[in-house]
Short mmCIF file of C-alpha atoms in Angstrom, two decimals:
data_model
loop_
_atom_site.label_atom_id
_atom_site.label_comp_id
_atom_site.label_asym_id
_atom_site.label_seq_id
_atom_site.Cartn_x
_atom_site.Cartn_y
_atom_site.Cartn_z
CA UNK A 31 8.19 32.09 8.98
CA UNK A 32 10.85 32.75 11.49
CA UNK A 33 13.31 29.98 12.29
CA UNK A 34 13.63 30.80 15.91
CA UNK A 35 12.94 27.77 17.90
CA UNK A 36 10.29 29.55 20.05
CA UNK A 37 8.09 29.57 16.94
CA UNK A 38 7.28 25.96 17.75
CA UNK A 39 4.97 27.70 20.23
CA UNK A 40 2.70 30.81 19.64
CA UNK A 41 4.83 33.94 19.43
CA UNK A 42 4.75 35.76 22.89
CA UNK A 43 3.85 39.11 21.06
CA UNK A 44 0.51 37.61 19.90
CA UNK A 45 -0.28 36.39 23.34
CA UNK A 46 0.43 39.84 24.87
CA UNK A 47 -1.66 41.60 22.15
CA UNK A 48 -4.54 39.36 22.60
CA UNK A 49 -4.20 39.81 26.59
CA UNK A 50 -4.52 43.55 26.14
CA UNK A 51 -7.39 43.31 23.87
CA UNK A 52 -9.15 41.14 26.50
CA UNK A 53 -8.34 43.55 29.18
CA UNK A 54 -9.80 46.23 27.28
CA UNK A 55 -13.00 44.53 26.52
CA UNK A 56 -13.57 43.14 30.09
CA UNK A 57 -15.65 46.20 31.43
CA UNK A 58 -17.99 45.99 28.57
CA UNK A 59 -18.29 42.28 28.99
CA UNK A 60 -19.09 42.64 32.62
CA UNK A 61 -21.74 45.15 32.01
CA UNK A 62 -23.44 42.98 29.38
CA UNK A 63 -23.48 39.96 31.81
CA UNK A 64 -25.11 42.19 34.50
CA UNK A 65 -28.04 43.04 32.36
CA UNK A 66 -28.56 39.43 31.18
CA UNK A 67 -28.43 37.12 34.02
CA UNK A 68 -29.01 33.80 32.33
CA UNK A 69 -26.93 34.45 29.25
CA UNK A 70 -23.40 33.27 29.29
CA UNK A 71 -20.28 34.91 27.57
CA UNK A 72 -20.52 34.86 23.73
CA UNK A 73 -18.91 31.71 22.33
CA UNK A 74 -15.44 32.33 20.83
CA UNK A 75 -15.23 32.16 17.10
CA UNK A 76 -14.68 28.57 15.67
CA UNK A 77 -11.00 27.82 14.77
CA UNK A 78 -10.18 25.04 12.38
CA UNK A 79 -6.95 23.98 14.11
CA UNK A 80 -5.52 20.70 12.78
CA UNK A 81 -5.29 17.74 15.07
CA UNK A 82 -1.52 16.93 15.70
CA UNK A 83 -0.16 14.24 13.54
CA UNK A 84 0.25 10.79 15.20
CA UNK A 85 1.72 8.70 12.30
CA UNK A 86 4.71 10.57 11.21
CA UNK A 87 7.56 8.20 9.89
CA UNK A 88 11.08 8.75 8.78
CA UNK A 89 13.19 6.81 6.46
CA UNK A 90 16.70 7.29 4.66
CA UNK A 91 16.56 6.29 1.02
CA UNK A 92 19.96 6.86 -0.65
CA UNK A 93 20.98 10.43 0.08
CA UNK A 94 17.37 11.66 0.95
CA UNK A 95 15.30 11.78 3.99
CA UNK A 96 11.71 11.02 3.57
CA UNK A 97 8.97 12.01 6.14
CA UNK A 98 5.46 10.55 5.58
CA UNK A 99 2.14 10.80 7.18
CA UNK A 100 -1.55 10.66 6.68
CA UNK A 101 -3.21 13.92 5.26
CA UNK A 102 -4.94 15.58 8.40
CA UNK A 103 -8.72 15.84 8.02
CA UNK A 104 -9.86 16.48 11.60
CA UNK A 105 -9.42 18.99 14.43
CA UNK A 106 -8.45 17.84 17.96
CA UNK A 107 -12.14 17.73 18.81
CA UNK A 108 -13.04 15.43 15.76
CA UNK A 109 -14.60 18.04 13.52
CA UNK A 110 -14.04 18.25 9.84
CA UNK A 111 -11.06 20.36 9.24
CA UNK A 112 -11.26 21.57 5.61
CA UNK A 113 -8.17 22.12 3.65
CA UNK A 114 -4.66 22.25 5.09
CA UNK A 115 -2.84 25.55 4.02
CA UNK A 116 0.59 24.57 4.80
CA UNK A 117 3.03 22.46 6.77
CA UNK A 118 6.41 23.05 8.78
CA UNK A 119 9.18 20.55 9.30
CA UNK A 120 11.11 21.18 12.40
CA UNK A 121 14.51 19.46 13.14
CA UNK A 122 17.13 19.18 15.78
CA UNK A 123 20.55 17.59 15.97
CA UNK A 124 22.20 15.91 18.77
CA UNK A 125 25.25 13.52 19.05
CA UNK A 126 24.26 9.86 18.42
CA UNK A 127 24.78 7.32 21.06
CA UNK A 128 27.75 4.92 20.56
CA UNK A 129 25.30 1.99 20.61
CA UNK A 130 21.59 1.57 19.91
CA UNK A 131 18.97 4.18 18.86
CA UNK A 132 18.80 7.54 20.31
CA UNK A 133 15.78 8.26 22.50
CA UNK A 134 13.29 11.03 21.68
CA UNK A 135 14.16 14.53 23.08
CA UNK A 136 12.25 15.99 25.99
CA UNK A 137 9.49 18.24 24.39
CA UNK A 138 11.12 21.28 26.19
CA UNK A 139 14.55 20.63 24.84
CA UNK A 140 13.25 19.99 21.34
CA UNK A 141 11.08 23.26 21.46
CA UNK A 142 14.34 25.10 22.60
CA UNK A 143 16.80 23.84 19.94
CA UNK A 144 14.69 22.79 16.84
CA UNK A 145 14.95 24.92 13.64
CA UNK A 146 12.60 25.18 10.86
CA UNK A 147 13.95 22.94 8.06
CA UNK A 148 11.10 23.34 5.49
CA UNK A 149 7.94 25.42 5.08
CA UNK A 150 5.38 24.64 2.45
CA UNK A 151 2.35 26.71 1.42
CA UNK A 152 -0.97 25.67 0.13
CA UNK A 153 0.24 25.92 -3.37
CA UNK A 154 3.10 23.42 -2.57
CA UNK A 155 0.98 20.87 -1.06
CA UNK A 156 -0.30 19.26 -4.22
CA UNK A 157 3.37 18.24 -5.28
CA UNK A 158 3.82 16.35 -2.02
CA UNK A 159 0.30 14.82 -1.55
CA UNK A 160 -0.54 11.38 -2.89
CA UNK A 161 -4.09 10.41 -2.21
CA UNK A 162 -4.44 10.44 1.69
CA UNK A 163 -0.73 10.21 2.06
CA UNK A 164 1.87 13.16 2.32
CA UNK A 165 5.48 12.55 1.50
CA UNK A 166 8.14 15.26 2.02
CA UNK A 167 11.68 14.88 0.92
CA UNK A 168 14.71 16.56 2.50
CA UNK A 169 18.24 16.31 0.94
CA UNK A 170 20.98 14.59 2.92
CA UNK A 171 24.28 15.97 1.37
CA UNK A 172 26.41 13.58 3.33
CA UNK A 173 25.47 10.93 5.89
CA UNK A 174 26.96 11.52 9.30
CA UNK A 175 26.68 8.61 11.65
CA UNK A 176 27.78 10.66 14.61
CA UNK A 177 24.68 12.93 14.56
CA UNK A 178 21.14 11.99 15.33
CA UNK A 179 18.38 13.97 13.61
CA UNK A 180 15.04 14.54 15.41
CA UNK A 181 11.92 15.71 13.50
CA UNK A 182 8.33 16.94 14.08
CA UNK A 183 5.90 18.38 11.73
CA UNK A 184 3.13 21.00 12.21
CA UNK A 185 0.29 21.71 9.77
CA UNK A 186 -1.75 24.67 9.07
CA UNK A 187 -5.48 24.86 9.05
CA UNK A 188 -7.76 26.86 6.61
CA UNK A 189 -7.17 30.15 8.57
CA UNK A 190 -3.51 29.41 9.27
CA UNK A 191 -3.93 28.14 12.76
CA UNK A 192 -1.03 25.75 13.51
CA UNK A 193 -1.39 22.44 15.06
CA UNK A 194 0.54 21.05 17.97
CA UNK A 195 3.78 19.23 17.05
CA UNK A 196 3.46 15.85 15.70
CA UNK A 197 4.97 12.58 17.32
CA UNK A 198 8.63 12.83 17.16
CA UNK A 199 10.81 10.76 14.83
CA UNK A 200 14.51 10.04 15.08
CA UNK A 201 17.13 9.14 12.40
CA UNK A 202 20.93 8.50 12.61
CA UNK A 203 21.97 8.84 8.76
CA UNK A 204 24.33 6.29 7.39
CA UNK A 205 25.96 5.48 4.22
CA UNK A 206 23.27 3.51 2.18
CA UNK A 207 23.77 0.18 0.78
CA UNK A 208 24.07 -0.53 -2.94
CA UNK A 209 20.79 -1.16 -4.83
CA UNK A 210 19.84 -4.71 -5.67
CA UNK A 211 20.51 -5.84 -9.22
CA UNK A 212 18.74 -8.04 -11.73
CA UNK A 213 15.35 -7.02 -10.53
CA UNK A 214 12.61 -8.78 -12.64
CA UNK A 215 8.81 -8.89 -12.55
CA UNK A 216 6.69 -11.88 -14.01
CA UNK A 217 2.91 -12.21 -14.00
CA UNK A 218 1.90 -15.60 -12.49
CA UNK A 219 -1.52 -16.93 -11.80
CA UNK A 220 -1.12 -16.05 -8.02
CA UNK A 221 -0.12 -12.46 -8.72
CA UNK A 222 2.97 -10.64 -9.95
CA UNK A 223 6.35 -12.26 -8.83
CA UNK A 224 9.16 -9.99 -8.14
CA UNK A 225 12.62 -11.36 -7.90
CA UNK A 226 16.10 -9.64 -7.31
CA UNK A 227 19.73 -10.57 -6.51
CA UNK A 228 21.12 -10.25 -3.08
CA UNK A 229 23.27 -7.30 -2.00
CA UNK A 230 26.22 -7.94 0.24
CA UNK A 231 25.70 -6.99 3.79
CA UNK A 232 21.94 -6.24 3.39
CA UNK A 233 19.76 -6.64 6.37
CA UNK A 234 16.76 -7.12 4.12
CA UNK A 235 14.90 -5.75 1.28
CA UNK A 236 11.88 -3.45 0.51
CA UNK A 237 9.68 -4.10 -2.27
CA UNK A 238 7.70 -1.07 -3.47
CA UNK A 239 4.84 -0.84 -5.95
CA UNK A 240 3.00 2.10 -7.51
CA UNK A 241 0.27 2.43 -10.04
CA UNK A 242 1.57 3.48 -13.56
CA UNK A 243 -0.17 6.81 -13.13
CA UNK A 244 0.96 7.33 -9.64
CA UNK A 245 4.04 9.66 -9.15
CA UNK A 246 5.91 8.13 -6.11
CA UNK A 247 6.23 5.06 -3.86
CA UNK A 248 4.98 5.62 -0.43
CA UNK A 249 5.18 2.69 2.08
CA UNK A 250 6.71 -0.64 1.04
CA UNK A 251 4.46 -3.51 -0.08
CA UNK A 252 6.65 -6.03 1.45
CA UNK A 253 9.87 -6.14 3.58
CA UNK A 254 11.87 -9.28 2.98
CA UNK A 255 14.67 -11.00 5.02
CA UNK A 256 18.22 -10.85 4.10
CA UNK A 257 18.15 -14.34 2.36
CA UNK A 258 14.87 -13.77 0.53
CA UNK A 259 15.20 -13.05 -3.33
CA UNK A 260 11.50 -13.43 -4.39
CA UNK A 261 7.99 -12.26 -3.38
CA UNK A 262 4.60 -12.64 -4.96
CA UNK A 263 2.26 -9.65 -4.98
CA UNK A 264 -1.07 -11.42 -4.53
CA UNK A 265 -2.99 -8.13 -4.39
CA UNK A 266 -2.31 -7.22 -7.99
CA UNK A 267 -5.60 -6.93 -9.98
CA UNK A 268 -6.14 -8.01 -13.53
CA UNK A 269 -6.11 -5.37 -16.04
CA UNK A 270 -3.97 -2.96 -13.97
CA UNK A 271 -0.46 -1.68 -14.75
CA UNK A 272 2.15 -1.46 -11.97
CA UNK A 273 5.59 -0.30 -11.46
CA UNK A 274 7.87 -2.07 -9.01
CA UNK A 275 11.31 -1.30 -7.40
CA UNK A 276 13.36 -3.07 -4.80
CA UNK A 277 15.77 -1.32 -2.26
CA UNK A 278 18.37 -2.98 0.10
CA UNK A 279 18.22 -2.26 3.74
CA UNK A 280 21.10 -1.38 6.04
CA UNK A 281 18.68 -1.09 8.81
CA UNK A 282 15.00 -1.82 9.36
CA UNK A 283 13.84 0.47 12.06
CA UNK A 284 14.09 3.23 11.04
CA UNK A 285 14.69 2.12 7.57
CA UNK A 286 17.89 3.15 6.05
CA UNK A 287 17.83 1.75 2.41
CA UNK A 288 19.55 2.18 -0.98
CA UNK A 289 18.48 4.48 -3.56
CA UNK A 290 16.10 2.86 -6.28
CA UNK A 291 18.35 1.29 -8.83
CA UNK A 292 15.72 0.24 -11.32
CA UNK A 293 12.01 0.40 -12.04
CA UNK A 294 9.97 -2.31 -13.74
CA UNK A 295 6.50 -1.91 -15.31
CA UNK A 296 4.12 -4.81 -15.86
CA UNK A 297 0.52 -4.93 -17.11
CA UNK A 298 -1.32 -7.82 -15.19
CA UNK A 299 -3.52 -9.63 -17.55
CA UNK A 300 -5.66 -12.80 -16.89
CA UNK A 301 -3.94 -15.29 -19.24
CA UNK A 302 -3.99 -18.19 -16.81
CA UNK A 303 -6.24 -21.09 -17.07
CA UNK A 304 -8.00 -22.51 -14.16
CA UNK A 305 -6.84 -25.87 -12.72
CA UNK A 306 -8.25 -28.92 -14.42
CA UNK A 307 -11.24 -30.77 -12.96
CA UNK A 308 -10.33 -34.04 -11.23
CA UNK A 309 -11.64 -37.53 -10.58
CA UNK A 310 -14.06 -37.78 -13.48
CA UNK A 311 -16.29 -40.64 -13.25
CA UNK A 312 -18.74 -42.27 -15.73
CA UNK A 313 -21.77 -44.48 -14.99
CA UNK A 314 -23.25 -46.39 -17.95
CA UNK A 315 -27.04 -46.80 -17.87
CA UNK A 316 -29.53 -47.82 -20.42
CA UNK A 317 -29.33 -45.44 -23.35
CA UNK A 318 -27.33 -42.97 -21.39
CA UNK A 319 -24.06 -42.16 -19.41
CA UNK A 320 -23.91 -40.09 -16.13
CA UNK A 321 -20.81 -38.09 -15.55
CA UNK A 322 -19.47 -36.71 -12.26
CA UNK A 323 -16.30 -34.73 -11.28
CA UNK A 324 -14.67 -32.61 -8.70
CA UNK A 325 -14.56 -28.89 -8.74
CA UNK A 326 -11.64 -26.73 -10.12
CA UNK A 327 -10.21 -24.55 -7.51
CA UNK A 328 -10.38 -21.14 -9.42
CA UNK A 329 -11.77 -17.84 -7.87
CA UNK A 330 -13.01 -16.62 -11.22
CA UNK A 331 -14.43 -19.92 -12.50
CA UNK A 332 -17.24 -19.59 -15.07
CA UNK A 333 -17.95 -23.31 -15.46
CA UNK A 334 -17.27 -26.61 -17.08
CA UNK A 335 -17.10 -27.91 -20.78
CA UNK A 336 -17.91 -31.52 -21.42
CA UNK A 337 -16.40 -33.41 -24.32
CA UNK A 338 -17.30 -36.88 -25.89
CA UNK A 339 -15.62 -38.97 -28.39
CA UNK A 340 -17.41 -41.66 -30.33
CA UNK A 341 -15.27 -44.82 -31.52
CA UNK A 342 -12.90 -43.84 -34.26
CA UNK A 343 -13.88 -40.09 -33.99
CA UNK A 344 -12.58 -36.86 -32.52
CA UNK A 345 -13.69 -35.22 -29.15
CA UNK A 346 -16.80 -32.96 -29.64
CA UNK A 347 -18.18 -30.47 -27.21
CA UNK A 348 -21.46 -31.47 -25.60
CA UNK A 349 -22.00 -28.32 -23.60
CA UNK A 350 -22.43 -25.10 -25.80
CA UNK A 351 -21.76 -22.89 -22.70
CA UNK A 352 -19.96 -23.51 -19.48
CA UNK A 353 -22.07 -25.12 -17.02
CA UNK A 354 -21.80 -24.74 -13.18
CA UNK A 355 -22.95 -28.14 -12.25
CA UNK A 356 -20.54 -30.81 -11.41
CA UNK A 357 -22.43 -33.50 -13.24
CA UNK A 358 -23.91 -34.21 -16.64
CA UNK A 359 -26.20 -36.97 -18.13
CA UNK A 360 -25.53 -37.76 -21.81
CA UNK A 361 -28.82 -39.13 -23.09
CA UNK A 362 -29.96 -40.84 -26.36
CA UNK A 363 -26.98 -43.05 -26.76
CA UNK A 364 -26.95 -46.31 -29.01
CA UNK A 365 -26.77 -49.50 -27.15
CA UNK A 366 -23.47 -51.39 -27.32
CA UNK A 367 -21.30 -48.39 -28.23
CA UNK A 368 -18.38 -47.20 -25.95
CA UNK A 369 -17.87 -43.55 -25.53
CA UNK A 370 -14.81 -41.57 -24.08
CA UNK A 371 -15.36 -38.49 -22.05
CA UNK A 372 -13.25 -35.59 -20.57
CA UNK A 373 -14.11 -32.33 -18.90
CA UNK A 374 -12.27 -28.83 -18.84
CA UNK A 375 -12.76 -25.69 -16.61
CA UNK A 376 -13.13 -22.27 -17.92
CA UNK A 377 -12.80 -18.97 -16.07
CA UNK A 378 -14.65 -15.62 -16.59
CA UNK A 379 -12.07 -14.42 -19.16
CA UNK A 380 -12.48 -17.45 -21.32
CA UNK A 381 -9.25 -19.32 -20.41
CA UNK A 382 -9.75 -23.03 -20.58
CA UNK A 383 -8.02 -25.55 -18.47
CA UNK A 384 -6.15 -28.80 -19.58
CA UNK A 385 -8.56 -31.79 -19.70
CA UNK A 386 -9.35 -33.82 -16.84
CA UNK A 387 -8.70 -37.51 -16.91
CA UNK A 388 -10.44 -39.46 -19.53
CA UNK A 389 -13.09 -42.15 -18.81
CA UNK A 390 -14.79 -44.67 -21.09
CA UNK A 391 -18.35 -45.99 -20.80
CA UNK A 392 -20.07 -48.80 -22.71
CA UNK A 393 -23.75 -48.18 -23.16
CA UNK A 394 -25.73 -51.28 -22.03
#
């Protein structure tokens, strides 16, 4: 593929050849139309041109530039595209402004000065595609704060037809900060808690997560402020293994962050008991005791276990299986005896809470 900036457009030679072919075919077309008054010209062959990307993003991580976008699936008309057979990354450089972020280049200027920095074929795409996300990495040999980099991406359809340029993204590379130290991951009942130490001068932190079978981190799960040092991933699912990393930010938009200093894998298992039931109440009646309590606030609650202790004895369970009701009547009790009761909550995995408050009842 030529690196001539004009290749952002369709080459002029191809347009000329197509025009000559059309000119040669025009007399035959007119004759055909003259013989069939109600028939229009034949429809042009369907071309699966990818719709231009609208969600291209850019970030600097350490000494790398990361360009990300959603895998294109549609044509500009909204029809199914089929497989993408390649992509091209085009870039231009301009002096960076002394203050603030540079503004996107005019489309004509970008078209005139951009050069092709990367061209991937169909066989290369699996290596940069992660589910519905594409992540392309470009090396950055030395951050230069005086130069602004402008990027667009074009994708190729099943027959090699190129999309229009994507949205334009701009980055002024800078020296990245140091990566956070002392990163830890701890399973808690609310999720997985990620903690890290602060980095001097950091404008914030990005927390990344990937599945243990996934190859790369895509977008951050959470962006923390400069004074934050902990975050709980409440979207973690029991039974899954995750790998976490934390980077320090020099700038947030576009993100200029440290390299990943360390990774931490954790398997999230349900070993957390639900909260104990509260406000257990016992009402003694002839030959029986009625028990009532408030529910346990647990999303995976399976039910409640009720325990009774006779005078001088140990607690024994009255309910063979967890019950979902918030009350129970203990029948067939001997008159004049005093019993002690307590209730626990059990979740779907079998984790049992600490006991509720204990109550006593004297059977009349």
